[in-house]
């Protein structure tokens, strides 16, 4: 029997690199997948890839900081599968701007995507889990920048929202533990995805990343996906409210 046989996972930001790597890994291990993302074209490709490998999957395209989109997406997942066992929130934006020149609209958008969308998806999914008596599991995508105030460049909106996610994880874990729902986060270092496309094109930035990372390299989406799978699995049954760095030693320095 596969570890996630028959279980249903919603992955927000599921058409992105880490979300999709997680979908592939969980799909290989028997999960049925619902991918939610704002990027309709990327979602279409993702669904084609997963279906081609025999993974059962559905999708919803929409802005997940919009409450009605989240509710519509959940209704569609429940129609398709009748239940949700796991949630992975992998949406994210990183404006990489200094605070003094940042516009209020950019700051607000960071809060909407990096915090509000996570609240909305978690609330919607957990209500269903509790109503159906499902001992669900949630993993959020944080960042080393949620556990550190410094990086390669000023990025206050990202530091603030990823820092908030650490405590959202703890508070959700405490609030929902009585229902048997576990909530954890992973906090990756820089991961080799289009999210850091601008950095990858900058040789000096890549050199700095290898200098500040004891293991000296970027993480891969697969490495992050395996950590997420651990936190969703029965191997982590006694872990909740935790943020697990997947950081090549960045935070150990
Ligand atoms: N790549 C990295 O270096 C890195 C490092 C640490 C943490 N993270 C975090 O991991 C997560 C995933 O990163 P990734 O590298 O896969 O990035 P990605 O850009 O490939 O994926 C993010 C996905 O989120 C979707 N999205 C953004 N805003 C949305 C919204 N409002 N509604 C619906 N979908 C929306 C995008 O369409 C995209 O598909 C993010 O939360 C990011 O902050 C990434």
XYZ file of C-alpha atoms and ligand atoms in Angstrom:
297
model
C 0.000 0.000 0.000
C 1.359 3.441 -0.973
C 1.791 5.992 1.880
C -0.922 8.392 0.656
C -3.146 5.846 -1.144
C -6.572 7.391 -1.839
C -5.889 10.526 0.220
C -6.815 13.891 -1.279
C -4.393 16.832 -1.223
C -5.149 20.424 -2.182
C -2.023 22.282 -3.318
C -2.330 26.068 -3.649
C 0.241 27.588 -5.978
C 0.153 24.077 -7.370
C 1.223 25.096 -10.867
C 4.426 26.608 -9.479
C 7.700 24.724 -9.232
C 7.584 23.554 -5.593
C 3.815 22.954 -5.658
C 4.084 20.848 -8.795
C 7.098 18.871 -7.521
C 5.029 18.106 -4.412
C 2.070 17.048 -6.557
C 4.302 14.627 -8.492
C 5.776 13.127 -5.320
C 2.446 12.724 -3.519
C 0.793 11.484 -6.719
C 3.478 8.778 -7.083
C 2.671 7.812 -3.490
C -1.035 7.330 -4.208
C -2.575 10.746 -3.468
C -5.360 12.305 -5.505
C -4.549 15.931 -6.284
C -6.408 19.254 -6.536
C -4.149 22.023 -7.878
C -5.246 25.625 -7.309
C -3.330 28.494 -8.914
C -3.828 31.885 -10.568
C -1.901 30.830 -13.691
C -4.412 29.004 -15.910
C -1.925 28.114 -18.667
C 0.615 26.656 -16.215
C -2.186 24.721 -14.522
C -3.208 23.186 -17.836
C 0.361 21.985 -18.438
C 0.632 20.678 -14.878
C -2.579 18.685 -15.171
C -1.450 17.229 -18.524
C 1.894 16.161 -16.951
C 0.284 14.557 -13.908
C -2.489 12.836 -15.858
C 0.142 11.506 -18.280
C 1.714 9.717 -15.299
C -1.604 8.263 -14.205
C -2.148 10.653 -11.283
C -5.762 11.620 -10.593
C -5.952 15.418 -10.566
C -8.264 18.402 -10.873
C -7.535 22.110 -11.026
C -8.993 25.498 -10.244
C -7.673 28.725 -11.790
C -8.195 31.897 -9.766
C -6.736 34.449 -7.381
C -6.616 32.668 -4.007
C -6.547 35.907 -2.030
C -10.189 36.228 -3.124
C -12.503 34.456 -0.672
C -15.080 33.507 -3.314
C -12.374 31.859 -5.489
C -11.247 29.723 -2.563
C -14.802 28.654 -1.748
C -15.470 27.808 -5.431
C -12.230 25.835 -5.639
C -13.071 23.855 -2.519
C -16.590 23.088 -3.750
C -15.106 21.717 -6.993
C -12.570 19.554 -5.116
C -15.318 18.156 -2.890
C -17.491 17.415 -5.927
C -14.588 15.536 -7.513
C -13.314 13.667 -4.451
C -15.826 14.047 -1.596
C -13.119 14.878 0.980
C -9.815 16.671 1.603
C -7.120 15.056 3.793
C -4.173 17.400 3.273
C -3.419 20.984 2.281
C -0.133 22.397 1.004
C -0.024 26.197 0.576
C 2.655 27.088 -1.958
C 1.488 30.475 -3.283
C 3.915 33.303 -2.850
C 5.199 36.617 -4.122
C 8.509 38.287 -3.289
C 8.689 41.949 -4.316
C 12.422 42.303 -3.410
C 12.104 46.072 -2.854
C 13.461 48.258 -0.090
C 10.882 49.476 2.408
C 11.449 53.168 1.830
C 10.566 53.077 -1.869
C 7.905 50.347 -1.647
C 4.379 51.370 -2.640
C 1.528 50.630 -0.253
C -0.161 48.593 -3.021
C 2.903 46.268 -3.284
C 3.025 45.854 0.486
C -0.717 45.113 0.557
C -0.442 42.604 -2.303
C 2.275 40.734 -0.376
C -0.024 40.487 2.641
C -2.951 39.355 0.452
C -1.005 36.603 -1.315
C 1.476 35.483 1.359
C -0.891 35.647 4.349
C -4.578 36.113 3.479
C -4.630 33.385 0.826
C -3.146 30.984 3.386
C -5.738 31.925 6.009
C -8.569 31.506 3.472
C -7.445 28.125 2.127
C -6.690 26.764 5.608
C -10.011 27.943 7.052
C -12.007 26.490 4.158
C -10.240 23.123 4.176
C -10.165 22.694 7.959
C -13.882 23.364 8.281
C -14.450 20.373 5.975
C -11.911 18.196 7.788
C -13.552 18.895 11.155
C -17.078 18.354 9.834
C -16.063 14.990 8.338
C -13.910 13.926 11.305
C -10.776 13.803 9.141
C -7.432 14.003 10.954
C -6.004 16.372 8.389
C -2.507 17.671 7.825
C -1.413 21.078 6.535
C 2.002 22.264 5.386
C 2.703 25.889 4.511
C 5.590 27.154 2.408
C 7.526 29.584 4.564
C 11.073 30.727 3.939
C 14.399 31.180 5.714
C 13.493 34.877 5.405
C 10.669 34.277 7.885
C 13.273 33.260 10.472
C 15.936 35.835 9.651
C 15.865 39.592 9.086
C 18.645 39.617 6.535
C 19.225 38.176 3.097
C 20.981 39.377 -0.021
C 18.769 42.447 -0.483
C 16.071 44.389 1.389
C 12.695 42.644 1.186
C 10.634 43.787 4.174
C 7.251 42.661 2.795
C 8.577 39.122 2.285
C 10.323 38.987 5.691
C 7.160 40.262 7.393
C 4.735 37.874 5.710
C 6.955 34.797 5.974
C 7.641 35.677 9.623
C 3.906 35.930 10.237
C 3.502 32.494 8.690
C 5.704 30.972 11.409
C 3.272 32.152 14.070
C 0.177 31.449 11.944
C 1.475 27.877 11.807
C 1.797 27.711 15.589
C -1.616 29.299 16.208
C -3.401 27.063 13.691
C -1.682 24.015 15.176
C -2.842 24.945 18.694
C -6.385 25.803 17.603
C -6.966 22.646 15.552
C -5.004 20.050 17.544
C -8.133 18.947 19.432
C -9.582 17.915 16.082
C -6.492 15.890 15.229
C -5.435 18.336 12.505
C -1.665 18.938 12.353
C -0.172 22.141 10.908
C 3.502 22.660 10.050
C 5.625 24.732 7.667
C 8.822 24.287 5.732
C 11.256 27.176 5.408
C 13.439 26.669 2.342
C 16.585 28.500 1.396
C 16.788 29.712 -2.217
C 15.325 26.971 -4.411
C 16.163 26.414 -8.061
C 12.832 27.629 -9.513
C 11.625 30.521 -11.725
C 10.742 32.334 -8.452
C 14.434 33.324 -8.238
C 14.918 33.740 -12.003
C 16.384 37.243 -11.631
C 18.935 36.006 -9.060
C 19.976 33.055 -11.183
C 20.835 35.466 -13.976
C 23.101 37.428 -11.586
C 26.455 35.649 -11.133
C 27.395 37.812 -8.140
C 24.128 36.967 -6.336
C 24.664 33.258 -6.997
C 28.178 33.517 -5.588
C 26.804 35.240 -2.447
C 24.188 32.482 -2.048
C 26.852 29.802 -2.095
C 28.894 31.799 0.443
C 26.010 32.238 2.942
C 24.840 28.614 2.573
C 27.067 26.072 4.343
C 26.098 23.364 1.846
C 27.017 25.870 -0.862
C 24.176 25.452 -3.343
C 20.500 26.046 -4.112
C 17.914 23.558 -2.903
C 15.924 21.629 -5.510
C 12.108 21.608 -5.648
C 12.269 17.835 -5.057
C 14.223 18.257 -1.824
C 11.568 20.650 -0.542
C 8.778 18.311 -1.695
C 10.289 15.401 0.282
C 10.306 17.529 3.458
C 6.669 18.456 2.850
C 5.773 14.789 2.306
C 7.433 13.913 5.626
C 5.353 16.523 7.474
C 2.179 15.213 5.797
C 2.983 11.585 6.549
C 2.394 9.397 9.582
C 6.181 9.538 10.247
C 5.637 13.034 11.685
C 2.529 12.113 13.707
C 3.855 13.861 16.864
C 4.997 17.048 15.095
C 2.712 20.097 14.918
C 3.199 23.865 15.016
C 6.765 23.483 13.733
C 8.659 25.301 10.965
C 11.285 23.054 9.423
C 14.180 24.848 7.712
C 15.258 23.176 4.462
C 18.164 25.515 4.205
C 21.511 23.832 3.634
C 22.620 25.231 7.003
C 21.811 28.940 6.317
C 20.190 29.446 9.728
C 22.883 27.494 11.564
C 25.448 30.244 10.914
N 11.960 29.397 -4.951
C 12.546 29.833 -3.837
O 13.718 30.203 -3.803
C 11.782 29.814 -2.519
C 12.517 29.876 -1.308
C 11.844 29.882 -0.105
C 10.472 29.837 -0.103
N 9.771 29.776 -1.277
C 8.312 29.773 -1.203
O 7.816 28.600 -1.823
C 6.554 28.878 -2.424
C 6.551 28.407 -3.862
O 7.658 28.953 -4.537
P 8.062 28.493 -6.020
O 9.522 28.621 -6.122
O 7.406 27.206 -6.392
O 7.431 29.720 -6.829
P 6.542 29.724 -8.152
O 6.480 31.153 -8.561
O 7.044 28.712 -9.122
O 5.119 29.247 -7.603
C 4.242 30.100 -6.955
C 2.869 29.886 -7.552
O 1.936 30.701 -6.829
C 1.001 31.167 -7.767
N 0.344 32.353 -7.203
C 0.917 33.529 -6.844
N -0.018 34.362 -6.379
C -1.205 33.699 -6.432
C -2.536 34.027 -6.089
N -2.853 35.227 -5.597
N -3.507 33.103 -6.281
C -3.196 31.899 -6.787
N -1.953 31.525 -7.134
C -0.975 32.426 -6.964
C 1.803 31.475 -9.021
O 0.972 31.504 -10.173
C 2.787 30.323 -9.025
O 2.345 29.247 -9.829
C 6.307 30.379 -2.228
O 5.501 30.569 -1.092
C 7.692 30.929 -1.959
O 7.632 32.101 -1.165
C 10.401 29.755 -2.483
